[in-house]
mmCIF file of C-alpha atoms in Angstrom:
data_model
loop_
_atom_site.group_PDB
_atom_site.id
_atom_site.type_symbol
_atom_site.label_atom_id
_atom_site.label_comp_id
_atom_site.label_asym_id
_atom_site.label_seq_id
_atom_site.Cartn_x
_atom_site.Cartn_y
_atom_site.Cartn_z
ATOM 1 C CA MET A 1 -29.235 -8.943 45.535
ATOM 2 C CA ARG A 2 -30.369 -9.102 42.090
ATOM 3 C CA ILE A 3 -32.557 -12.216 42.158
ATOM 4 C CA GLY A 4 -34.430 -13.644 38.975
ATOM 5 C CA GLY A 5 -36.174 -16.169 40.282
ATOM 6 C CA PHE A 6 -37.249 -18.302 43.527
ATOM 7 C CA GLN A 7 -38.501 -21.807 44.165
ATOM 8 C CA ALA A 8 -40.039 -22.146 47.708
ATOM 9 C CA LEU A 9 -39.037 -26.108 47.992
ATOM 10 C CA THR A 10 -36.699 -28.496 46.537
ATOM 11 C CA LEU A 11 -35.633 -32.198 47.328
ATOM 12 C CA SER A 12 -32.984 -32.856 44.860
ATOM 13 C CA ASP A 13 -31.062 -29.641 44.574
ATOM 14 C CA TYR A 14 -29.314 -30.005 47.993
ATOM 15 C CA PRO A 15 -29.275 -33.966 48.584
ATOM 16 C CA GLY A 16 -30.795 -34.978 51.867
ATOM 17 C CA HIS A 17 -31.973 -31.334 52.849
ATOM 18 C CA MET A 18 -35.607 -29.935 52.261
ATOM 19 C CA ALA A 19 -34.211 -26.465 50.632
ATOM 20 C CA SER A 20 -35.321 -23.283 49.088
ATOM 21 C CA ILE A 21 -33.717 -22.014 45.905
ATOM 22 C CA VAL A 22 -32.791 -18.579 45.184
ATOM 23 C CA PHE A 23 -31.907 -17.993 41.275
ATOM 24 C CA THR A 24 -29.613 -15.240 41.163
ATOM 25 C CA GLN A 25 -29.859 -12.676 38.167
ATOM 26 C CA GLY A 26 -26.539 -12.370 35.651
ATOM 27 C CA CYS A 27 -23.977 -14.835 34.397
ATOM 28 C CA ASN A 28 -20.224 -13.965 33.222
ATOM 29 C CA PHE A 29 -20.658 -17.317 31.153
ATOM 30 C CA ARG A 30 -22.839 -17.980 27.834
ATOM 31 C CA CYS A 31 -22.815 -21.618 27.726
ATOM 32 C CA PRO A 32 -24.774 -22.920 24.743
ATOM 33 C CA PHE A 33 -26.502 -25.506 26.408
ATOM 34 C CA CYS A 34 -27.780 -23.173 29.389
ATOM 35 C CA HIS A 35 -31.440 -23.732 29.777
ATOM 36 C CA ASN A 36 -31.560 -20.839 32.188
ATOM 37 C CA GLY A 37 -31.205 -18.097 29.556
ATOM 38 C CA SER A 38 -33.384 -15.853 31.402
ATOM 39 C CA LEU A 39 -31.017 -15.211 34.047
ATOM 40 C CA LEU A 40 -28.043 -14.285 32.055
ATOM 41 C CA ALA A 41 -28.240 -10.766 31.650
ATOM 42 C CA CYS A 42 -27.477 -8.642 34.943
ATOM 43 C CA ASP A 43 -29.802 -5.717 33.564
ATOM 44 C CA ARG A 44 -32.909 -7.561 33.534
ATOM 45 C CA PRO A 45 -35.597 -4.803 33.773
ATOM 46 C CA LEU A 46 -36.118 -4.515 37.351
ATOM 47 C CA ALA A 47 -39.991 -5.208 36.998
ATOM 48 C CA GLU A 48 -38.990 -8.811 35.883
ATOM 49 C CA ARG A 49 -36.837 -9.245 39.071
ATOM 50 C CA ILE A 50 -38.044 -10.804 42.523
ATOM 51 C CA ASP A 51 -37.740 -8.383 45.344
ATOM 52 C CA GLU A 52 -34.743 -9.511 47.945
ATOM 53 C CA GLY A 53 -37.015 -8.565 50.925
ATOM 54 C CA ARG A 54 -40.131 -10.847 49.915
ATOM 55 C CA VAL A 55 -37.497 -13.874 49.058
ATOM 56 C CA LEU A 56 -36.249 -12.854 52.855
ATOM 57 C CA ASP A 57 -39.775 -12.729 54.439
ATOM 58 C CA CYS A 58 -40.636 -16.415 52.814
ATOM 59 C CA LEU A 59 -37.295 -17.904 54.133
ATOM 60 C CA ARG A 60 -38.070 -16.451 57.679
ATOM 61 C CA ALA A 61 -41.816 -18.108 57.024
ATOM 62 C CA ARG A 62 -40.316 -21.168 56.226
ATOM 63 C CA ALA A 63 -37.746 -21.844 58.104
ATOM 64 C CA ALA A 64 -38.804 -23.681 60.857
ATOM 65 C CA PHE A 65 -39.284 -26.525 58.525
ATOM 66 C CA LEU A 66 -36.586 -26.080 56.013
ATOM 67 C CA ASP A 67 -32.994 -27.497 56.190
ATOM 68 C CA GLY A 68 -31.101 -24.643 53.826
ATOM 69 C CA VAL A 69 -31.120 -22.458 50.938
ATOM 70 C CA VAL A 70 -29.387 -23.164 47.562
ATOM 71 C CA LEU A 71 -28.037 -20.308 46.001
ATOM 72 C CA SER A 72 -27.832 -20.738 42.371
ATOM 73 C CA GLY A 73 -28.151 -18.659 39.194
ATOM 74 C CA GLY A 74 -27.165 -17.324 36.922
ATOM 75 C CA GLU A 75 -23.602 -16.999 38.872
ATOM 76 C CA PRO A 76 -24.252 -16.012 42.509
ATOM 77 C CA THR A 77 -20.641 -14.859 42.912
ATOM 78 C CA ILE A 78 -20.518 -12.043 40.643
ATOM 79 C CA GLN A 79 -23.543 -10.415 42.895
ATOM 80 C CA GLU A 80 -21.991 -7.752 45.225
ATOM 81 C CA ASP A 81 -23.986 -8.261 47.900
ATOM 82 C CA LEU A 82 -23.826 -11.831 48.261
ATOM 83 C CA VAL A 83 -21.944 -11.917 51.581
ATOM 84 C CA ALA A 84 -24.650 -9.889 53.127
ATOM 85 C CA PHE A 85 -27.634 -12.140 51.655
ATOM 86 C CA ILE A 86 -25.965 -15.158 52.653
ATOM 87 C CA GLU A 87 -25.242 -13.724 56.305
ATOM 88 C CA ARG A 88 -29.173 -12.685 56.662
ATOM 89 C CA VAL A 89 -30.072 -16.311 55.601
ATOM 90 C CA ARG A 90 -27.889 -17.995 58.362
ATOM 91 C CA THR A 91 -28.955 -15.537 60.952
ATOM 92 C CA MET A 92 -32.384 -17.686 60.471
ATOM 93 C CA GLY A 93 -30.807 -21.126 61.090
ATOM 94 C CA LEU A 94 -30.370 -22.168 57.526
ATOM 95 C CA LYS A 95 -27.564 -24.183 55.884
ATOM 96 C CA VAL A 96 -26.382 -22.538 52.713
ATOM 97 C CA LYS A 97 -25.430 -24.605 49.668
ATOM 98 C CA LEU A 98 -23.614 -22.411 46.793
ATOM 99 C CA ASP A 99 -23.536 -23.310 42.828
ATOM 100 C CA THR A 100 -21.123 -21.702 41.015
ATOM 101 C CA ASN A 101 -18.712 -21.855 37.840
ATOM 102 C CA GLY A 102 -15.747 -21.309 40.008
ATOM 103 C CA SER A 103 -14.999 -18.155 37.939
ATOM 104 C CA ARG A 104 -14.000 -15.863 40.830
ATOM 105 C CA PRO A 105 -12.062 -17.966 43.417
ATOM 106 C CA GLN A 106 -11.564 -14.784 45.489
ATOM 107 C CA VAL A 107 -15.195 -14.593 46.363
ATOM 108 C CA LEU A 108 -15.329 -18.164 47.416
ATOM 109 C CA ARG A 109 -12.283 -17.604 49.229
ATOM 110 C CA ASP A 110 -13.586 -15.092 51.396
ATOM 111 C CA LEU A 111 -16.954 -16.962 51.738
ATOM 112 C CA LEU A 112 -15.143 -20.474 52.997
ATOM 113 C CA GLY A 113 -12.886 -18.509 55.255
ATOM 114 C CA GLY A 114 -15.770 -17.021 56.874
ATOM 115 C CA ARG A 115 -17.481 -20.386 57.007
ATOM 116 C CA GLN A 116 -20.291 -19.005 55.408
ATOM 117 C CA LEU A 117 -21.162 -22.124 53.419
ATOM 118 C CA ASP A 118 -22.129 -25.682 54.184
ATOM 119 C CA CYS A 119 -21.791 -27.011 50.877
ATOM 120 C CA VAL A 120 -20.575 -26.215 47.373
ATOM 121 C CA ALA A 121 -21.499 -27.632 43.880
ATOM 122 C CA MET A 122 -19.117 -26.453 41.103
ATOM 123 C CA ASP A 123 -19.500 -27.085 37.418
ATOM 124 C CA ILE A 124 -16.579 -27.942 35.578
ATOM 125 C CA LYS A 125 -17.814 -27.058 31.854
ATOM 126 C CA ALA A 126 -15.587 -28.888 30.066
ATOM 127 C CA PRO A 127 -11.709 -30.136 29.433
ATOM 128 C CA PHE A 128 -9.763 -26.638 30.174
ATOM 129 C CA GLY A 129 -8.668 -26.957 26.008
ATOM 130 C CA LYS A 130 -12.485 -26.312 25.196
ATOM 131 C CA TYR A 131 -13.718 -24.091 28.055
ATOM 132 C CA ASP A 132 -14.199 -21.104 25.706
ATOM 133 C CA ARG A 133 -16.416 -22.986 23.390
ATOM 134 C CA LEU A 134 -18.261 -24.572 25.970
ATOM 135 C CA THR A 135 -18.815 -21.434 27.931
ATOM 136 C CA GLY A 136 -19.127 -18.921 25.340
ATOM 137 C CA ALA A 137 -16.928 -16.900 26.707
ATOM 138 C CA GLU A 138 -13.046 -15.989 27.363
ATOM 139 C CA ALA A 139 -12.863 -18.326 30.190
ATOM 140 C CA PRO A 140 -10.328 -17.609 33.275
ATOM 141 C CA ILE A 141 -8.640 -20.769 33.118
ATOM 142 C CA GLU A 142 -6.329 -20.103 36.368
ATOM 143 C CA ALA A 143 -9.261 -19.015 38.068
ATOM 144 C CA ILE A 144 -11.042 -22.378 37.340
ATOM 145 C CA ARG A 145 -8.283 -24.053 38.736
ATOM 146 C CA GLU A 146 -7.835 -22.068 41.708
ATOM 147 C CA SER A 147 -11.339 -22.845 43.066
ATOM 148 C CA ILE A 148 -11.186 -26.591 42.331
ATOM 149 C CA ALA A 149 -7.974 -26.190 44.522
ATOM 150 C CA LEU A 150 -9.511 -24.470 46.945
ATOM 151 C CA LEU A 151 -12.720 -26.840 47.287
ATOM 152 C CA VAL A 152 -10.524 -30.080 47.312
ATOM 153 C CA GLU A 153 -7.874 -28.896 49.907
ATOM 154 C CA GLY A 154 -10.597 -27.116 52.263
ATOM 155 C CA GLN A 155 -12.936 -28.509 54.811
ATOM 156 C CA THR A 156 -16.315 -27.582 53.358
ATOM 157 C CA PRO A 157 -18.275 -30.498 51.808
ATOM 158 C CA CYS A 158 -18.320 -30.241 47.626
ATOM 159 C CA GLY A 159 -18.768 -31.783 44.704
ATOM 160 C CA PHE A 160 -18.474 -31.190 40.714
ATOM 161 C CA ARG A 161 -20.209 -31.724 38.247
ATOM 162 C CA THR A 162 -20.582 -31.648 34.419
ATOM 163 C CA THR A 163 -23.381 -31.280 31.992
ATOM 164 C CA PHE A 164 -22.737 -34.226 29.315
ATOM 165 C CA VAL A 165 -23.676 -32.622 25.699
ATOM 166 C CA PRO A 166 -23.288 -35.551 23.220
ATOM 167 C CA SER A 167 -22.322 -33.361 20.529
ATOM 168 C CA LEU A 168 -19.986 -31.166 22.402
ATOM 169 C CA LEU A 169 -18.100 -33.273 24.806
ATOM 170 C CA SER A 170 -16.816 -37.033 24.588
ATOM 171 C CA GLU A 171 -16.117 -39.777 27.025
ATOM 172 C CA ARG A 172 -12.412 -38.493 26.826
ATOM 173 C CA ASP A 173 -13.289 -35.202 27.449
ATOM 174 C CA ILE A 174 -15.039 -36.516 30.942
ATOM 175 C CA ASP A 175 -11.530 -38.752 31.547
ATOM 176 C CA GLU A 176 -9.694 -35.701 31.183
ATOM 177 C CA ILE A 177 -11.996 -33.553 33.410
ATOM 178 C CA ARG A 178 -12.305 -36.094 35.933
ATOM 179 C CA SER A 179 -8.176 -36.104 36.134
ATOM 180 C CA TYR A 180 -8.435 -32.717 37.389
ATOM 181 C CA LEU A 181 -9.728 -34.228 40.423
ATOM 182 C CA PRO A 182 -8.197 -36.345 43.326
ATOM 183 C CA ALA A 183 -9.504 -40.076 43.342
ATOM 184 C CA HIS A 184 -11.965 -39.391 46.577
ATOM 185 C CA THR A 185 -13.695 -36.379 45.127
ATOM 186 C CA ARG A 186 -17.389 -36.289 44.317
ATOM 187 C CA TYR A 187 -17.853 -35.950 40.569
ATOM 188 C CA THR A 188 -21.210 -36.028 39.018
ATOM 189 C CA VAL A 189 -22.056 -36.315 35.041
ATOM 190 C CA GLN A 190 -25.434 -34.321 34.650
ATOM 191 C CA ALA A 191 -27.693 -35.285 31.718
ATOM 192 C CA PHE A 192 -28.286 -32.410 29.124
ATOM 193 C CA VAL A 193 -31.902 -31.555 28.879
ATOM 194 C CA ALA A 194 -32.147 -30.000 25.278
ATOM 195 C CA ASP A 195 -35.545 -27.902 26.143
ATOM 196 C CA ASN A 196 -34.825 -24.202 26.563
ATOM 197 C CA ALA A 197 -31.003 -24.528 25.309
ATOM 198 C CA LEU A 198 -29.592 -21.269 24.643
ATOM 199 C CA ASP A 199 -28.329 -22.261 21.342
ATOM 200 C CA THR A 200 -31.367 -23.149 19.400
ATOM 201 C CA SER A 201 -29.422 -25.483 17.415
ATOM 202 C CA LEU A 202 -29.113 -27.732 20.445
ATOM 203 C CA ARG A 203 -32.474 -27.985 21.003
ATOM 204 C CA SER A 204 -33.000 -30.704 18.603
ATOM 205 C CA ALA A 205 -30.095 -32.567 19.339
ATOM 206 C CA THR A 206 -30.144 -36.361 21.104
ATOM 207 C CA GLU A 207 -30.033 -36.239 24.522
ATOM 208 C CA LEU A 208 -28.429 -39.011 26.416
ATOM 209 C CA PRO A 209 -30.804 -41.534 27.676
ATOM 210 C CA ARG A 210 -30.468 -41.900 31.500
ATOM 211 C CA ASP A 211 -29.669 -45.848 31.279
ATOM 212 C CA ARG A 212 -26.867 -45.201 28.666
ATOM 213 C CA THR A 213 -24.306 -45.322 31.390
ATOM 214 C CA ASP A 214 -22.207 -47.482 29.398
ATOM 215 C CA ASP A 215 -21.471 -44.235 27.092
ATOM 216 C CA ILE A 216 -19.885 -42.595 29.769
ATOM 217 C CA PRO A 217 -17.142 -43.704 32.532
ATOM 218 C CA HIS A 218 -18.369 -46.290 34.744
ATOM 219 C CA HIS A 219 -16.811 -44.753 37.734
ATOM 220 C CA LEU A 220 -18.696 -41.870 37.682
ATOM 221 C CA ASP A 221 -22.179 -40.620 39.529
ATOM 222 C CA TRP A 222 -24.942 -40.364 36.971
ATOM 223 C CA PHE A 223 -27.488 -37.674 37.888
ATOM 224 C CA SER A 224 -30.083 -36.459 35.909
ATOM 225 C CA GLY A 225 -30.870 -32.734 36.284
ATOM 226 C CA GLU A 226 -34.704 -32.944 36.392
#
């Protein structure tokens, strides 16, 4: 599997769990607010990637005190050998949380059906009418809808999240996104971090202060991505 980054320990990316994060290399979106630009290209030079075997060895050595592994990116579901990697992780007795943009529902369906995932966090980038602009791509809206349905109708713990970029999204947009989800669904609005945004014009944008919860619907969870 193409791996572009690895963090041995996180206490925030898999709530309630001590976990490691594996950042896969390559993404099918080009979100202007993305702060992981180095992970977007699928053809990153081999010398700049992290060896899968070394990552697995590191996880194996820490398995006794870790609860799980977060697969993030990039977009993990575009990795051809994602399932094989997850199977190796699960043999260590570790849980697996997947972060995804929901663009490949068939992969998600197979993983959920095979009980390979313990938690899923899906980004809903924007109202469907704004998806192309917010993803920098011709977004597969029907695939996004299908992934949402798979998660809300399934048994695997899941949540949805949107990065709130004040210059790109409005409170009305957040309300529309929320309307795509059943009332009981966990939905998180993440604070936009301007540093290293893919679109350099956003790097000087004003970030929404964490205490300005009055600027977004009060019934939503508020989460800082730091």
